[in-house]
CSV table of C-alpha atoms and ligand atoms in Angstrom, one decimal:
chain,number,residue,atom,x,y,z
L,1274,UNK,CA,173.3,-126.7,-130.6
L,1275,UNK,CA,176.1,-125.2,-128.1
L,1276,UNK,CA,175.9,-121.8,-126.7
L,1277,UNK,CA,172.2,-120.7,-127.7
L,1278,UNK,CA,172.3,-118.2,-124.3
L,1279,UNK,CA,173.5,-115.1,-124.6
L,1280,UNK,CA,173.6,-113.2,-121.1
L,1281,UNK,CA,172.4,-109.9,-121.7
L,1282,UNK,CA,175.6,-107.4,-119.5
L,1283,UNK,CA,173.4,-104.7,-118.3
L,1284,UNK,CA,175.2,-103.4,-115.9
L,1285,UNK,CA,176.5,-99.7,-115.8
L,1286,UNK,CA,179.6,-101.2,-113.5
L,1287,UNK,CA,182.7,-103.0,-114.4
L,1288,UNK,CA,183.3,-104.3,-111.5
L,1289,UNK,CA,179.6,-105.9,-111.1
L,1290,UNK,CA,179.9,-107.0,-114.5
L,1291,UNK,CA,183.2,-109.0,-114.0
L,1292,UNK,CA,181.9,-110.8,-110.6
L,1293,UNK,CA,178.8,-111.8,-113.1
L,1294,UNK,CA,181.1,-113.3,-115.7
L,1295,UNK,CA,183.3,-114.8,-113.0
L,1296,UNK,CA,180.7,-116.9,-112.3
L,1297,UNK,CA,180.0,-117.7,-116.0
L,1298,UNK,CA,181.1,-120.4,-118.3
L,1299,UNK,CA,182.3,-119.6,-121.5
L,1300,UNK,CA,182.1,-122.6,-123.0
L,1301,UNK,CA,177.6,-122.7,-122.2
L,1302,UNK,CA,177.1,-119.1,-123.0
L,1303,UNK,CA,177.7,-116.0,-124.4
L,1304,UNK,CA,177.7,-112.0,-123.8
L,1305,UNK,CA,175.6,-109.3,-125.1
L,1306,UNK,CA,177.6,-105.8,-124.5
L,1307,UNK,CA,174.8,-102.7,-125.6
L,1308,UNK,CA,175.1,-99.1,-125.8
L,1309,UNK,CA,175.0,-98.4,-121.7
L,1310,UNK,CA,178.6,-100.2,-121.1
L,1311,UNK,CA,180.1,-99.6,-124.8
L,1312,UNK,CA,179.6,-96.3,-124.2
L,1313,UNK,CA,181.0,-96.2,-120.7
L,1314,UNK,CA,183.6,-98.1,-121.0
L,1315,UNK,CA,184.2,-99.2,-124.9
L,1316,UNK,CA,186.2,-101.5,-127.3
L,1317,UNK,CA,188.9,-102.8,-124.4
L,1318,UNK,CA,186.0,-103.4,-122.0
L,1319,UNK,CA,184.5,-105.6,-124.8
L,1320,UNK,CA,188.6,-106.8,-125.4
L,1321,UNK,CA,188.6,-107.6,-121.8
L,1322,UNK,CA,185.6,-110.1,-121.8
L,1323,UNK,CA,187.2,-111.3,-125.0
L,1324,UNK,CA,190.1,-111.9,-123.0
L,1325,UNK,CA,188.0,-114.0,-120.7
L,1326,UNK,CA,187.1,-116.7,-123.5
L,1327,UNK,CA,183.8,-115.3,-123.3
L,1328,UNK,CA,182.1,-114.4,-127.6
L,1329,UNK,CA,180.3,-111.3,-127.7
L,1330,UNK,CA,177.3,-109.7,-129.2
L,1331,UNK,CA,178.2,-106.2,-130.1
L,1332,UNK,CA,174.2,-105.3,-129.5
L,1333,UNK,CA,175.1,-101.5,-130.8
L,1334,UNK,CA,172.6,-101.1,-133.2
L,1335,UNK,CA,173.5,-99.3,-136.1
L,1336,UNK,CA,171.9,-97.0,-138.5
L,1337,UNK,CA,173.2,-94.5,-140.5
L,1338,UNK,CA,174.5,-93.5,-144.1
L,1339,UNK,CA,175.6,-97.4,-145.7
L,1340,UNK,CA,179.1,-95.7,-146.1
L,1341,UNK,CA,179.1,-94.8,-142.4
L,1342,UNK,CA,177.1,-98.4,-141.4
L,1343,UNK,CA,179.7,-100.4,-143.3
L,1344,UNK,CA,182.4,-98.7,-141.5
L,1345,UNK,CA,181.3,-99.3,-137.9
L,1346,UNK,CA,180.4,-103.0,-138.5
L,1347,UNK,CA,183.8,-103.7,-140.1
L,1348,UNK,CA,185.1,-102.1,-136.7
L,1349,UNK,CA,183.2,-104.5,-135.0
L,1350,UNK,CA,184.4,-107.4,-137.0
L,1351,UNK,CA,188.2,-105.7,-136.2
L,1352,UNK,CA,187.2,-106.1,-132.3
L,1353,UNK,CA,186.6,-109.6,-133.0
L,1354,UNK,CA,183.1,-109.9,-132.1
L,1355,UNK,CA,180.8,-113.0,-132.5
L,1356,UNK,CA,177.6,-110.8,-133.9
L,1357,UNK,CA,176.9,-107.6,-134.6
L,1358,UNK,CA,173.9,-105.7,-135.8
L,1359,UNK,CA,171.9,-102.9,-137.4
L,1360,UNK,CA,168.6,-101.1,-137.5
L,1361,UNK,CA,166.6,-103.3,-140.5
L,1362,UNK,CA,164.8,-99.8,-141.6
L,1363,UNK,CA,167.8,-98.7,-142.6
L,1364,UNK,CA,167.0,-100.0,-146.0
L,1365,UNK,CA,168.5,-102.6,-148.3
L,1366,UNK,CA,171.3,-100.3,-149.2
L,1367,UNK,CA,173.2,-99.9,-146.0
L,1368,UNK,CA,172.6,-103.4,-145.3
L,1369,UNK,CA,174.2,-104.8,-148.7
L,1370,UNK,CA,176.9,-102.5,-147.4
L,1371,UNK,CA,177.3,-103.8,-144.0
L,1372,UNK,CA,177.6,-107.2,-145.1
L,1373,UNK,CA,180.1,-106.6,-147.9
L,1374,UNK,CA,182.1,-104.7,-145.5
L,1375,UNK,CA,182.3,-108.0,-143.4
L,1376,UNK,CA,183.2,-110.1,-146.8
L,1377,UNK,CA,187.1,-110.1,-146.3
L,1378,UNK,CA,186.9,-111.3,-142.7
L,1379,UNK,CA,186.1,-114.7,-144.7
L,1380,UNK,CA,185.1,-117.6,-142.0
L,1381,UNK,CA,186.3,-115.0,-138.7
L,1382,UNK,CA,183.6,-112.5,-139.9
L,1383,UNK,CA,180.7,-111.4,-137.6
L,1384,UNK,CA,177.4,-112.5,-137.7
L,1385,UNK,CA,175.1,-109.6,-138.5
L,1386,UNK,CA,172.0,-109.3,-137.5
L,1387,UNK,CA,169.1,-106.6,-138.2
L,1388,UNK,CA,166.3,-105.1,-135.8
L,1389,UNK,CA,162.9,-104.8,-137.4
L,1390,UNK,CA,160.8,-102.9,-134.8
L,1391,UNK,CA,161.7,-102.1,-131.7
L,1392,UNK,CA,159.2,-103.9,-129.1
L,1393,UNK,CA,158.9,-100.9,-127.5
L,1394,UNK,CA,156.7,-99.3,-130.4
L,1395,UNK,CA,153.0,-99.6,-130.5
L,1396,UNK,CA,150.7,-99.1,-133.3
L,1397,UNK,CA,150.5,-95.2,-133.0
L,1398,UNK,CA,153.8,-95.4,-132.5
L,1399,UNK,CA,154.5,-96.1,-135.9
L,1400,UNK,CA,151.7,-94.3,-137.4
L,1401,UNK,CA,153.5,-91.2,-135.7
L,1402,UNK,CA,156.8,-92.2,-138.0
L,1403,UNK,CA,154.5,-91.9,-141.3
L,1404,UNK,CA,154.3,-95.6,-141.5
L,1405,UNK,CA,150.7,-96.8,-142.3
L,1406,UNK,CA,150.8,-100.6,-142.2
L,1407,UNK,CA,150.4,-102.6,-139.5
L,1408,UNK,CA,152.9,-103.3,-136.4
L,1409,UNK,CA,153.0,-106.9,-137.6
L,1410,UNK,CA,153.4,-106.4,-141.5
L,1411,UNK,CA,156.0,-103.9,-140.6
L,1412,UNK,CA,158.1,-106.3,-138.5
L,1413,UNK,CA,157.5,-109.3,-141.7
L,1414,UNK,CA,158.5,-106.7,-144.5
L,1415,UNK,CA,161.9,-105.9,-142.2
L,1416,UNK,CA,162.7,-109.2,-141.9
L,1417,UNK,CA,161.9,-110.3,-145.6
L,1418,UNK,CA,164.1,-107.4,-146.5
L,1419,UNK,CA,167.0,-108.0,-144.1
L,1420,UNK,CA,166.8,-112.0,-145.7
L,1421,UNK,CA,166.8,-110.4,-149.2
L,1422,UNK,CA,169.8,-108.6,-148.1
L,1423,UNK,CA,171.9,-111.8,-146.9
L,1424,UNK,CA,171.9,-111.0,-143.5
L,1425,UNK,CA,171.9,-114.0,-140.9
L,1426,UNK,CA,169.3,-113.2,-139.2
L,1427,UNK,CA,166.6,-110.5,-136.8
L,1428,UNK,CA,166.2,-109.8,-133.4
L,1429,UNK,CA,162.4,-110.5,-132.4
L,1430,UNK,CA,160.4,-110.9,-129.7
L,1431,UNK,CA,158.9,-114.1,-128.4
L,1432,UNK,CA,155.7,-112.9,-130.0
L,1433,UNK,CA,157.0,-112.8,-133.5
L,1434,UNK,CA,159.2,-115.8,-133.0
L,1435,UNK,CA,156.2,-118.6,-135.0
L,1436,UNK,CA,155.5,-115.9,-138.0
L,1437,UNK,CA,159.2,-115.2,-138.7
L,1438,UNK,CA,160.1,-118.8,-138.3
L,1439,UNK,CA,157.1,-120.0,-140.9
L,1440,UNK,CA,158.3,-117.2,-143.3
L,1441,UNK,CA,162.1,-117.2,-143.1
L,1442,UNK,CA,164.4,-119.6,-144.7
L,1443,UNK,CA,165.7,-122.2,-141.4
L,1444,UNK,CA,169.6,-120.9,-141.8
L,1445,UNK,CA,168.3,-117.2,-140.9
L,1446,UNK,CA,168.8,-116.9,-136.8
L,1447,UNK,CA,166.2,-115.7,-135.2
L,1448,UNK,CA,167.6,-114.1,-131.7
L,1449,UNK,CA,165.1,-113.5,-129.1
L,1450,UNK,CA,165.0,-111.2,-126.4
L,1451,UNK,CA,161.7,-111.4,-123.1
L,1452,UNK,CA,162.4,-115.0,-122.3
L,1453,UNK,CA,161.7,-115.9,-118.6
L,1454,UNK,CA,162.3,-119.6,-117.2
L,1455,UNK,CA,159.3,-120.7,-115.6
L,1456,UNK,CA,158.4,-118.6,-112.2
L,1457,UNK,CA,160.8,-116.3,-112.6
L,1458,UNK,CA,159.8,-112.8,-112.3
L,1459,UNK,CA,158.9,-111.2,-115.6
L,1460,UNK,CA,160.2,-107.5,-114.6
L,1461,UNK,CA,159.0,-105.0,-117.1
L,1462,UNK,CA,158.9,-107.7,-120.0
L,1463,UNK,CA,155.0,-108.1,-120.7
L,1464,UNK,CA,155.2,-111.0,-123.5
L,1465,UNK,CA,157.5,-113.9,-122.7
L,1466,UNK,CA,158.3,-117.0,-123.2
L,1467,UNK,CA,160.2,-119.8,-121.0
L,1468,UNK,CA,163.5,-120.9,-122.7
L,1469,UNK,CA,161.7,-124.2,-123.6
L,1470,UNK,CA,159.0,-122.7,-125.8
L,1471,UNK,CA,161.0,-119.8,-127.4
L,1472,UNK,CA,163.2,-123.0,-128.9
L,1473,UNK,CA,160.4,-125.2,-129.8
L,1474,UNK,CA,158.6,-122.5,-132.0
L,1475,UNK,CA,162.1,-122.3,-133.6
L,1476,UNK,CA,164.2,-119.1,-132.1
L,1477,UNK,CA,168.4,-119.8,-132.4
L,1478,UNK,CA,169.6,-117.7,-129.6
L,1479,UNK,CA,168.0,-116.7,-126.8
L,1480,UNK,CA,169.0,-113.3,-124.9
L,1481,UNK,CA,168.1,-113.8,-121.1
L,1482,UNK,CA,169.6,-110.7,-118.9
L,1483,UNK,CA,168.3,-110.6,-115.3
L,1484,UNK,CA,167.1,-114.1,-114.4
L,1485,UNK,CA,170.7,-114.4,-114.9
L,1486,UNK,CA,172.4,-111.8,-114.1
L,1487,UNK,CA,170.3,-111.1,-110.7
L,1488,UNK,CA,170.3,-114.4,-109.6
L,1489,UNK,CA,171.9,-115.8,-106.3
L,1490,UNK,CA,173.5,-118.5,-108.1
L,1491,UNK,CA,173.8,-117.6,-111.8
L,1492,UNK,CA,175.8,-120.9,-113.1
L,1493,UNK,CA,173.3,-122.8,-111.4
L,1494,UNK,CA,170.2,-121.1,-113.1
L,1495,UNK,CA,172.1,-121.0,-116.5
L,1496,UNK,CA,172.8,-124.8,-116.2
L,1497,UNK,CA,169.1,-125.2,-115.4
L,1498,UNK,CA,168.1,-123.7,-118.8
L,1499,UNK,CA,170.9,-125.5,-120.5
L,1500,UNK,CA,169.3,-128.7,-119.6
L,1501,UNK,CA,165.6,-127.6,-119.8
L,1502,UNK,CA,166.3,-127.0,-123.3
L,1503,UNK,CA,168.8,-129.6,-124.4
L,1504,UNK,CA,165.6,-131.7,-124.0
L,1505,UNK,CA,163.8,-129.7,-127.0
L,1506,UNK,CA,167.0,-129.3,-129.1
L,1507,UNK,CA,167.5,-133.5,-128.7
L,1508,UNK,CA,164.1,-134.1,-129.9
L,1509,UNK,CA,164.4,-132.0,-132.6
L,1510,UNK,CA,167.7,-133.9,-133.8
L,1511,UNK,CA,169.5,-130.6,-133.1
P,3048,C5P,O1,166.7,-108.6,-118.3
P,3048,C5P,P1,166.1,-109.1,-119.5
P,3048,C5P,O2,166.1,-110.6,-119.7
P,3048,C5P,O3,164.7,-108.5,-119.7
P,3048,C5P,O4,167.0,-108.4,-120.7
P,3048,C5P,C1,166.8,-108.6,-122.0
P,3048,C5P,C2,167.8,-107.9,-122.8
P,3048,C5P,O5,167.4,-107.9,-124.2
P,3048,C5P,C3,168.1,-106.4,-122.5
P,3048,C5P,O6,169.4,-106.1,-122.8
P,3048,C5P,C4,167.1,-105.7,-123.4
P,3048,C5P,O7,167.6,-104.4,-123.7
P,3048,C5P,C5,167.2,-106.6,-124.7
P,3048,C5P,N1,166.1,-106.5,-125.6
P,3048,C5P,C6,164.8,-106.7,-125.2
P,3048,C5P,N2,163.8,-106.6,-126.1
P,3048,C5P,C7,164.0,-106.3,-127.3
P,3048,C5P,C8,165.3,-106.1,-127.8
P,3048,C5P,C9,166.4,-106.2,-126.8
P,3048,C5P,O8,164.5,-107.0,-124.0
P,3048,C5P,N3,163.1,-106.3,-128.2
């Protein structure tokens, strides 16, 4: 499959941004935008990468009213955006709504996509929210409920990647975040995978931001993955 990489643009500078994607193809990868430069510099910076051949995750996060959910993701299907996505918890109501506000795009319409639990949250984390079941239930009823409500897919990390994947029917993408190609620093990510076994335990799309994005040579390291996991995708008739 084409394009499984999507860079992760955290930068909080246009300018650094743009020498980045410079240096990109957009026919091996795509972009993640998130709340830091959509709220700096909003729907024409994301028009502007657009404008650059490059498809674009609109990693914005929603959750809200459905009336108010269904809006904003139909605005993000207006920018033209290649995926989109919401807060799983919530509930099956705003996401029905979110995806039949994407119905009259027909074949141009987003893909949306739902966060279960944010990696950041522990165990007591959750217990402080009222919610008694465990982290990983949690994550599994989120994702069963975001399949139930014809979404394409979650966000989850490389931890959850071989129970979501067992669980979830194969069309539903699983997008994950905390991948690290081998000896590359892991920053502040604590559970990773390398590129390689995030695909062979079955994840879609793969978000990598600063082996990329801080690297000397970013085409060179993007290529490298490429080709690391063309390998996998081959063998699996991909
Ligand atoms: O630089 P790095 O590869 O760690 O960037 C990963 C990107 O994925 C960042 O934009 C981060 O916010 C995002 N992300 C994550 N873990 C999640 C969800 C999103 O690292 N669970």
């Amino acid at each position: 499959m084409n394009k499984r990489i999507i860079v992760a643009l955290d930068f909080d500078s246009k300018a650094d941004a743009l020498s980045l994607l410079e240096q990109l193809d957009p026919k091996r990868c795509r972009v993640k935008v998130g709340k830091e430069m959509f709220t700096l510099f909003g729907p024409e910076w994301v028009k502007q990468i657009q404008a650059m051949d490059f498809e674009v995750f609109l990693d914005l996060k929603f959750h809200d009213i459905p009336h108010t959910v269904a809006k904003a993701v139909a605005a993000a299907a207006d920018l033209g955006v290649w995926m989109v996505n919401v807060h799983a918890c919530g509930g099956m109501e705003m996401m029905n709504q979110a995806r039949q506000a994407l119905l009259c795009f027909g074949d141009e319409r987003p893909l949306l996509i739902a966060v279960t639990v944010l990696t950041s949250m522990l165990q007591k984390d959750l217990e402080q929210t009222g919610i008694r079941s465990t982290l990983e239930e949690q994550v599994k009823r989120l994702a069963l409920l975001t399949s139930d409500a014809g979404l394409d897919g979650v966000v989850c990390s490389a931890r959850e990647v071989t129970m979501l994947r067992a669980l979830l029917p194969i069309t539903f993408n699983l997008v994950t975040p905390g991948i690290r190609p081998e000896k590359s620093a892991h920053q502040d990510q604590k559970r990773v995978l390398t590129p390689k076994q995030a695909i062979e335990k079955g994840s879609d799309y793969l978000v990598i931001g600063r082996p990329i994005t801080q690297a000397e040579e970013p085409m060179q390291i993007l290529e490298l993955i490429l080709n690391e996991i063309s390998k996998t995708d081959q063998s699996n008739n991909l």
